[in-house]
Amino acid sequence: MSPRYESVRTAAWLPLDTDASAVGRYRVMPFPEQWRGRLLDLCSAGRDKPAEYVPTFRMDQVVQALAPDVLVRPRPSAYLGESPDFWFYVPEDVPDPLPAPALRTLVKAWLRDLRPEREHRALREEVQEALLSELPTWQQGAAVELLRCTPTPGDTAAPDPRQFQLTTDWLARRILELPPFPYEGGSLRFRAVPRGPRDQGAELVSQALPFESGRTTGWFSVVLNITLHTVPFDPLPRLHLHSHIRRYATAVSSRTGRLHLPYGRRTTVLLRPRVPWLPQAPASDRFASARLAWSRDGHDWVLGGPAGMLRGMSLRETFPQADAILSDPEGWLKDDMRAAVVHATAMGSHPVGTGLMPHQRSQIVEWAEQALPPQLRPAPLLMRTRLSGSRPANPRQEPSEPSRKALAERERTEARRLGTAFALTALAPGAASPLSCMPICCGSPT
């Protein structure tokens, strides 16, 4: 017999009250608006319709891959009335992940990716010289409120757009400072994975763990996601901790000699370089994230778009080749997780199942709660209701089984009576033919 639980605990935390406050200090870099005119001229060169905005998406992707400590914010939209915001955020206590030499390398590759055509080379070099002469610099001491938010007229919490990314990253960094999570087979050591400008929340991934299943070995990690949510008519925001399993693809096809990645499909690859890729950049404990896809030209990185920003960059360590990872995924995974290809359903079956058991989740939540600051508290327990039942006070009266049978019998009797009356009327002497009682459809003769 299953146990009867009187309460359920949720993996959610909320501020002590509406006055609870936590201020984060960041090193920030604004997008250089003085670049906008020259970049629009470069993007519009040789095109019938001039460019209306500067496409920074590819630049954001490469920054997330090569400088994972940088928190990239989306460009605010004046059309949607969004407030001005900085481009890059880095906590003050983190070493500068994007020094000037590294930023110059990224800008050159970005411009080359925007307009790779040979006929625009002169204009591109002119724009490059102008942009490199006025590189943006970090601004120190930017304060961001991480917990307090203004409620809506309906008294529902309305967090600042930055809080969905910065608050969750702040709590994730506190969890990373905890000792490793102990379990029966050892301990889990988590590392952060960068999130894109449009992604919400923070993500932590453990080291890869093997699972022996017959003659095959499956690899997986435990993943923690921290997200910020609101509850209708509640002025306090809530931080949720989600835990699940991430499986890695290592089964190489005997026919092709590499992983099966169907045409047109993409998969994520977690990367961990031995030395920083960018010049003069500090080492980072975070994973980098990139995307692999199979297109017309074969398997390749989706970073930087079709022009391939990474190919033209001078990196301290060569960026891994897509074919090399797909040909020996387990070797890259065992080498201190230098590259881990995330398994997708389209790749086939996997020996590791998905999900965690409830007691495992509760142990992870208890461990993570050690990192809570004084301003946060666990969400209240959900108690079993003491009401007699969930039946409404005015339930719909359904007919009983005998009543339903009697009603059906009455309907059949009425149908037989009507049929008999119609037949007797039609067979009476002098009665019209039954066909004359049928409606006549008028129409043109055929």
Coordinates of C-alpha atoms in Angstrom, one line a residue:
M1 CA 0.0 0.0 0.0
S2 CA 1.4 3.4 -1.0
P3 CA 2.1 5.8 1.8
R4 CA -0.3 8.6 2.5
Y5 CA 1.4 12.0 2.3
E6 CA -0.1 14.9 4.3
S7 CA 1.9 17.5 2.6
V8 CA 3.9 18.1 -0.6
R9 CA 7.0 20.2 -0.9
T10 CA 7.7 22.2 -4.0
A11 CA 11.1 23.1 -5.3
A12 CA 10.4 26.8 -5.2
W13 CA 11.7 29.7 -3.2
L14 CA 10.4 33.2 -2.7
P15 CA 11.5 36.4 -1.0
L16 CA 10.7 36.9 2.7
D17 CA 8.4 39.8 1.9
T18 CA 7.9 42.6 -0.6
D19 CA 10.7 44.6 1.0
A20 CA 13.3 41.9 0.7
S21 CA 16.1 43.2 -1.5
A22 CA 19.4 41.9 -3.0
V23 CA 21.6 44.1 -5.1
G24 CA 24.0 42.6 -7.6
R25 CA 27.1 44.5 -8.7
Y26 CA 28.1 44.0 -12.3
R27 CA 30.7 45.0 -14.9
V28 CA 28.6 46.1 -17.9
M29 CA 29.3 47.0 -21.5
P30 CA 26.8 49.0 -23.6
F31 CA 26.2 48.4 -27.3
P32 CA 28.2 51.2 -29.0
E33 CA 25.4 53.1 -30.7
Q34 CA 28.1 55.2 -32.6
W35 CA 28.7 52.0 -34.6
R36 CA 25.1 51.9 -35.8
G37 CA 25.4 54.1 -38.9
R38 CA 28.5 52.5 -40.3
L39 CA 27.2 49.0 -39.7
L40 CA 23.9 49.8 -41.4
D41 CA 25.9 51.2 -44.4
L42 CA 27.9 48.0 -44.5
C43 CA 24.8 45.8 -44.3
S44 CA 22.9 47.8 -47.0
A45 CA 25.8 48.0 -49.5
G46 CA 24.7 46.5 -52.9
R47 CA 21.2 45.7 -51.7
D48 CA 17.9 47.1 -53.0
K49 CA 16.3 47.5 -49.6
P50 CA 18.5 49.2 -46.9
A51 CA 19.0 47.5 -43.6
E52 CA 16.8 48.8 -40.8
Y53 CA 18.7 47.2 -37.8
V54 CA 22.1 45.9 -36.9
P55 CA 22.0 42.0 -36.8
T56 CA 23.9 41.1 -33.6
F57 CA 22.5 37.6 -33.2
R58 CA 25.5 35.9 -34.7
M59 CA 27.9 38.0 -32.6
D60 CA 25.9 37.1 -29.5
Q61 CA 26.2 33.4 -30.3
V62 CA 30.0 33.5 -30.7
V63 CA 30.4 35.4 -27.5
Q64 CA 28.4 32.8 -25.6
A65 CA 30.5 30.1 -27.1
L66 CA 34.0 31.6 -26.6
A67 CA 33.4 33.8 -23.5
P68 CA 30.8 31.8 -21.5
D69 CA 31.1 34.0 -18.4
V70 CA 29.5 36.9 -20.3
L71 CA 25.7 37.3 -19.8
V72 CA 24.4 38.6 -23.1
R73 CA 21.3 40.7 -23.1
P74 CA 19.0 41.1 -26.1
R75 CA 19.0 44.5 -27.8
P76 CA 16.0 46.5 -26.5
S77 CA 13.3 47.3 -29.1
A78 CA 12.3 50.9 -29.3
Y79 CA 9.2 49.8 -31.3
L80 CA 8.0 47.7 -28.4
G81 CA 8.8 50.5 -25.9
E82 CA 11.5 48.5 -24.1
S83 CA 13.8 50.3 -21.7
P84 CA 17.4 50.9 -22.6
D85 CA 19.7 48.1 -21.4
F86 CA 23.4 47.1 -21.5
W87 CA 24.7 44.6 -24.0
F88 CA 27.0 42.5 -21.8
Y89 CA 26.9 41.8 -18.0
V90 CA 29.6 40.2 -15.9
P91 CA 29.6 39.9 -12.0
E92 CA 32.2 42.2 -10.6
D93 CA 34.1 39.4 -8.8
V94 CA 34.7 37.5 -12.1
P95 CA 37.9 38.3 -14.0
D96 CA 37.4 40.2 -17.3
P97 CA 36.3 37.5 -19.7
L98 CA 36.5 39.8 -22.7
P99 CA 39.7 42.0 -22.7
A100 CA 40.3 44.4 -25.6
P101 CA 42.4 42.0 -27.7
A102 CA 39.6 39.3 -27.5
L103 CA 37.0 41.9 -28.3
R104 CA 38.9 43.1 -31.4
T105 CA 39.2 39.5 -32.6
L106 CA 35.4 39.0 -32.3
V107 CA 34.6 42.3 -34.0
K108 CA 36.8 41.5 -37.0
A109 CA 35.2 38.1 -37.4
W110 CA 31.7 39.6 -37.0
L111 CA 32.3 42.1 -39.8
R112 CA 33.7 39.4 -42.0
D113 CA 30.6 37.3 -41.4
L114 CA 28.2 40.2 -42.0
R115 CA 29.6 40.9 -45.5
P116 CA 32.0 38.2 -46.8
E117 CA 31.6 39.3 -50.4
R118 CA 34.9 40.2 -52.1
E119 CA 33.4 43.3 -53.8
H120 CA 32.7 44.8 -50.3
R121 CA 36.1 44.1 -48.9
A122 CA 37.2 47.7 -49.1
L123 CA 34.1 49.0 -47.4
R124 CA 34.4 46.3 -44.7
E125 CA 38.0 47.2 -44.0
E126 CA 37.0 50.9 -43.7
V127 CA 34.2 50.1 -41.3
Q128 CA 36.5 47.8 -39.3
E129 CA 39.2 50.5 -38.9
A130 CA 36.5 52.9 -37.6
L131 CA 35.0 50.4 -35.2
L132 CA 38.3 49.2 -33.8
S133 CA 39.2 52.8 -33.1
E134 CA 36.2 53.3 -30.8
L135 CA 35.8 49.9 -29.0
P136 CA 33.4 50.0 -26.1
T137 CA 34.8 49.5 -22.6
W138 CA 33.5 48.0 -19.4
Q139 CA 31.7 50.2 -16.9
Q140 CA 32.3 49.3 -13.3
G141 CA 29.8 49.1 -10.4
A142 CA 26.4 48.8 -12.1
A143 CA 23.9 48.0 -9.5
V144 CA 20.9 45.7 -10.3
E145 CA 18.0 44.9 -8.0
L146 CA 17.6 41.1 -8.1
L147 CA 14.5 40.4 -5.9
R148 CA 12.3 43.5 -5.4
C149 CA 9.9 44.2 -8.2
T150 CA 6.9 46.5 -8.7
P151 CA 3.5 44.8 -8.7
T152 CA 0.9 45.2 -11.4
P153 CA -2.4 46.9 -10.7
G154 CA -3.8 43.4 -10.0
D155 CA -1.1 43.0 -7.3
T156 CA 0.9 40.4 -9.3
A157 CA 4.7 40.6 -9.3
A158 CA 6.1 42.2 -12.4
P159 CA 9.9 41.5 -12.5
D160 CA 12.3 43.6 -14.4
P161 CA 13.2 41.9 -17.7
R162 CA 16.8 41.7 -16.6
Q163 CA 15.8 39.7 -13.4
F164 CA 14.7 36.7 -15.4
Q165 CA 18.4 36.2 -16.4
L166 CA 20.5 38.0 -13.8
T167 CA 18.6 36.8 -10.7
T168 CA 18.7 33.2 -11.7
D169 CA 22.4 33.4 -12.6
W170 CA 23.0 35.0 -9.2
L171 CA 21.4 32.0 -7.4
A172 CA 23.1 29.5 -9.7
R173 CA 26.5 30.9 -8.8
R174 CA 25.7 30.5 -5.1
I175 CA 24.8 26.9 -5.7
L176 CA 28.1 26.3 -7.5
E177 CA 29.9 27.4 -4.3
L178 CA 28.5 24.5 -2.4
P179 CA 30.5 21.3 -1.8
P180 CA 29.8 18.6 -4.4
F181 CA 26.4 16.9 -4.1
P182 CA 26.9 13.4 -2.5
Y183 CA 25.1 10.3 -3.7
E184 CA 25.6 6.5 -3.4
G185 CA 28.0 6.2 -6.3
G186 CA 30.1 9.3 -5.5
S187 CA 29.5 13.0 -5.8
L188 CA 28.2 15.4 -8.5
R189 CA 30.2 18.5 -9.4
F190 CA 28.2 21.0 -11.4
R191 CA 29.3 23.6 -14.0
A192 CA 27.2 26.4 -15.5
V193 CA 26.2 26.5 -19.1
P194 CA 25.7 29.9 -20.8
R195 CA 22.2 30.9 -21.9
G196 CA 21.4 32.9 -25.0
P197 CA 20.0 36.4 -25.0
R198 CA 16.4 35.2 -25.4
D199 CA 16.8 32.2 -23.0
Q200 CA 15.3 32.6 -19.5
G201 CA 16.9 31.2 -16.4
A202 CA 20.2 29.5 -15.5
E203 CA 21.5 26.0 -16.1
L204 CA 23.9 23.8 -14.2
V205 CA 25.2 20.5 -15.6
S206 CA 27.1 17.8 -13.7
Q207 CA 30.0 15.7 -15.0
A208 CA 29.2 12.9 -17.4
L209 CA 28.3 9.6 -15.6
P210 CA 28.5 6.1 -17.2
F211 CA 25.7 3.6 -17.2
E212 CA 26.5 0.0 -18.1
S213 CA 23.7 -1.7 -20.0
G214 CA 24.8 -5.1 -21.4
R215 CA 27.6 -4.5 -23.9
T216 CA 26.9 -0.8 -24.3
T217 CA 27.7 2.1 -22.0
G218 CA 25.4 5.1 -21.9
W219 CA 26.5 8.5 -20.6
F220 CA 24.4 11.1 -18.9
S221 CA 24.5 14.1 -16.6
V222 CA 22.2 15.6 -14.0
V223 CA 20.9 19.0 -15.0
L224 CA 19.5 21.8 -12.8
N225 CA 17.5 24.6 -14.2
I226 CA 16.7 27.7 -12.2
T227 CA 13.8 29.9 -13.5
L228 CA 12.0 32.9 -12.3
H229 CA 8.2 32.9 -12.3
T230 CA 5.2 34.8 -11.0
V231 CA 1.9 33.7 -9.5
P232 CA -1.4 35.5 -10.3
F233 CA -2.3 38.1 -7.6
D234 CA 0.9 37.3 -5.6
P235 CA 3.3 40.3 -5.3
L236 CA 6.3 38.0 -4.7
P237 CA 8.2 36.3 -7.5
R238 CA 9.2 32.7 -7.2
L239 CA 12.5 30.9 -8.1
H240 CA 11.9 27.3 -9.3
L241 CA 14.5 24.5 -9.3
H242 CA 14.0 21.9 -12.1
S243 CA 16.1 18.7 -12.2
H244 CA 16.3 16.2 -15.0
I245 CA 18.6 13.9 -16.9
R246 CA 20.6 14.9 -20.0
R247 CA 21.8 12.0 -22.1
Y248 CA 24.8 12.1 -24.4
A249 CA 25.1 10.4 -27.8
T250 CA 28.0 8.1 -28.2
A251 CA 26.8 5.2 -30.4
V252 CA 28.7 5.5 -33.7
S253 CA 27.1 3.9 -36.8
S254 CA 29.0 0.9 -38.2
R255 CA 28.1 2.0 -41.7
T256 CA 29.1 5.7 -41.6
G257 CA 31.6 5.7 -38.8
R258 CA 30.0 8.6 -36.9
L259 CA 26.9 9.6 -35.0
H260 CA 23.6 9.5 -36.7
L261 CA 22.3 13.0 -37.0
P262 CA 19.4 13.1 -39.5
Y263 CA 19.3 15.7 -42.3
G264 CA 18.1 19.1 -41.2
R265 CA 18.3 18.3 -37.5
R266 CA 20.4 20.1 -34.9
T267 CA 21.9 19.1 -31.6
T268 CA 23.7 20.9 -28.8
V269 CA 27.3 20.2 -28.0
L270 CA 28.8 21.2 -24.6
L271 CA 32.4 22.2 -25.0
R272 CA 35.2 22.7 -22.4
P273 CA 38.5 23.9 -23.8
R274 CA 41.8 23.1 -22.1
V275 CA 42.9 26.8 -22.5
P276 CA 40.8 29.9 -23.2
W277 CA 40.1 30.3 -26.9
L278 CA 40.3 34.1 -27.0
P279 CA 43.6 35.9 -26.6
Q280 CA 44.4 37.2 -23.0
A281 CA 41.0 35.8 -21.8
P282 CA 41.0 34.1 -18.4
A283 CA 40.2 30.5 -17.9
S284 CA 36.5 29.7 -17.1
D285 CA 34.9 26.9 -15.2
R286 CA 31.8 27.1 -17.4
F287 CA 30.9 25.0 -20.3
A288 CA 30.6 26.6 -23.7
S289 CA 27.7 25.7 -25.9
A290 CA 27.5 25.3 -29.6
R291 CA 25.1 23.7 -32.1
L292 CA 25.8 21.0 -34.7
A293 CA 23.7 20.5 -37.8
W294 CA 23.6 18.4 -41.0
S295 CA 23.0 20.6 -44.1
R296 CA 23.8 20.3 -47.8
D297 CA 27.6 20.7 -47.1
G298 CA 27.6 18.0 -44.4
H299 CA 27.9 18.3 -40.7
D300 CA 29.1 21.7 -39.4
W301 CA 28.7 24.2 -36.6
V302 CA 25.7 26.4 -36.6
L303 CA 27.6 29.1 -34.8
G304 CA 28.0 32.4 -36.7
G305 CA 25.7 31.5 -39.6
P306 CA 26.7 30.1 -43.0
A307 CA 29.7 32.3 -43.4
G308 CA 31.3 30.5 -40.4
M309 CA 32.7 33.2 -38.1
L310 CA 34.9 30.7 -36.3
R311 CA 36.8 29.6 -39.4
G312 CA 38.4 33.0 -39.8
M313 CA 39.3 33.6 -36.2
S314 CA 42.7 33.2 -34.7
L315 CA 42.2 31.2 -31.5
R316 CA 44.6 30.1 -28.9
E317 CA 43.3 26.6 -29.2
T318 CA 41.8 25.2 -32.4
F319 CA 38.0 25.1 -32.3
P320 CA 37.0 21.4 -32.6
Q321 CA 36.0 20.1 -36.0
A322 CA 32.5 18.8 -36.3
D323 CA 33.5 15.6 -38.0
A324 CA 36.1 14.9 -35.4
I325 CA 33.5 15.0 -32.6
L326 CA 30.9 13.0 -34.5
S327 CA 33.5 10.3 -35.4
D328 CA 34.7 9.8 -31.8
P329 CA 32.0 11.2 -29.5
E330 CA 32.9 9.0 -26.5
G331 CA 36.6 9.8 -26.7
W332 CA 35.9 13.5 -26.5
L333 CA 33.4 12.9 -23.7
K334 CA 35.9 10.9 -21.6
D335 CA 38.6 13.5 -22.1
D336 CA 37.3 15.7 -19.2
M337 CA 34.2 16.4 -21.2
R338 CA 36.0 18.5 -23.8
A339 CA 33.0 17.9 -26.1
A340 CA 29.6 16.2 -25.2
V341 CA 27.0 15.7 -27.9
V342 CA 23.5 15.9 -26.4
H343 CA 21.3 13.0 -27.4
A344 CA 18.2 13.7 -29.4
T345 CA 15.3 11.3 -30.0
A346 CA 15.9 11.3 -33.7
M347 CA 19.3 9.7 -33.1
G348 CA 17.7 6.5 -32.0
S349 CA 17.4 4.7 -28.7
H350 CA 19.5 5.3 -25.6
P351 CA 20.2 2.9 -22.7
V352 CA 19.6 5.6 -20.1
G353 CA 16.0 6.5 -19.2
T354 CA 14.8 10.0 -18.6
G355 CA 13.8 11.6 -15.3
L356 CA 14.7 11.3 -11.7
M357 CA 12.9 9.6 -8.8
P358 CA 11.0 11.8 -6.3
H359 CA 13.4 11.1 -3.4
Q360 CA 16.4 12.0 -5.6
R361 CA 14.7 15.3 -6.5
S362 CA 14.0 16.0 -2.8
Q363 CA 17.7 15.3 -1.9
I364 CA 18.9 17.7 -4.6
V365 CA 16.5 20.4 -3.4
E366 CA 17.7 20.0 0.2
W367 CA 21.3 20.3 -1.0
A368 CA 20.6 23.4 -3.1
E369 CA 18.7 25.1 -0.3
Q370 CA 22.0 25.4 1.6
A371 CA 22.9 28.2 -0.9
L372 CA 19.8 30.3 -0.2
P373 CA 20.6 33.8 0.9
P374 CA 18.8 35.2 4.0
Q375 CA 16.4 37.1 1.8
L376 CA 14.8 33.9 0.4
R377 CA 12.7 31.2 2.0
P378 CA 11.2 27.9 0.8
A379 CA 7.6 28.1 -0.6
P380 CA 4.9 27.0 1.9
L381 CA 4.0 23.3 1.9
L382 CA 1.0 22.1 0.0
M383 CA -1.2 20.5 2.6
R384 CA -3.7 17.7 1.9
T385 CA -7.2 19.1 1.9
R386 CA -9.6 18.2 4.8
L387 CA -12.7 18.6 2.7
S388 CA -14.9 15.6 2.4
G389 CA -14.7 15.5 -1.4
S390 CA -14.5 17.5 -4.5
R391 CA -18.1 17.1 -5.5
P392 CA -19.8 20.5 -6.2
A393 CA -22.7 21.6 -4.1
N394 CA -25.2 21.5 -7.0
P395 CA -24.1 18.4 -9.0
R396 CA -25.9 17.5 -12.2
Q397 CA -28.5 14.8 -11.5
E398 CA -27.7 11.9 -13.9
P399 CA -30.6 9.4 -14.4
S400 CA -30.1 6.0 -12.8
E401 CA -29.6 2.8 -14.8
P402 CA -33.3 1.7 -14.6
S403 CA -34.4 5.2 -15.6
R404 CA -32.2 5.2 -18.6
K405 CA -33.5 1.8 -19.7
A406 CA -37.1 2.9 -19.3
L407 CA -36.5 6.1 -21.3
A408 CA -35.0 4.0 -24.1
E409 CA -37.9 1.6 -24.1
R410 CA -40.4 4.5 -24.3
E411 CA -38.5 6.0 -27.3
R412 CA -38.6 2.6 -29.1
T413 CA -42.3 2.2 -28.4
E414 CA -43.1 5.6 -29.7
A415 CA -41.1 4.9 -32.9
R416 CA -43.1 1.7 -33.5
R417 CA -46.4 3.4 -32.9
L418 CA -45.6 6.1 -35.4
G419 CA -44.5 3.6 -38.0
T420 CA -47.6 1.5 -37.5
A421 CA -49.9 4.5 -37.8
F422 CA -48.2 5.6 -41.0
A423 CA -48.5 2.2 -42.6
L424 CA -52.2 1.9 -41.7
T425 CA -52.9 5.3 -43.2
A426 CA -51.1 4.5 -46.4
L427 CA -53.0 1.1 -46.8
A428 CA -56.5 2.4 -46.1
P429 CA -58.9 2.4 -49.1
G430 CA -58.7 5.6 -51.2
A431 CA -55.6 6.7 -49.4
A432 CA -53.0 8.5 -51.5
S433 CA -49.8 6.6 -52.4
P434 CA -47.1 6.9 -49.8
L435 CA -44.8 8.4 -52.4
S436 CA -47.2 11.4 -52.7
C437 CA -46.4 12.2 -49.1
M438 CA -42.8 12.7 -49.8
P439 CA -41.4 16.2 -50.6
I440 CA -40.8 16.9 -54.3
C441 CA -37.6 18.5 -55.3
C442 CA -38.0 21.1 -58.0
G443 CA -35.4 21.5 -60.7
S444 CA -34.7 21.6 -64.3
P445 CA -35.4 18.4 -66.3
T446 CA -32.5 16.3 -67.2

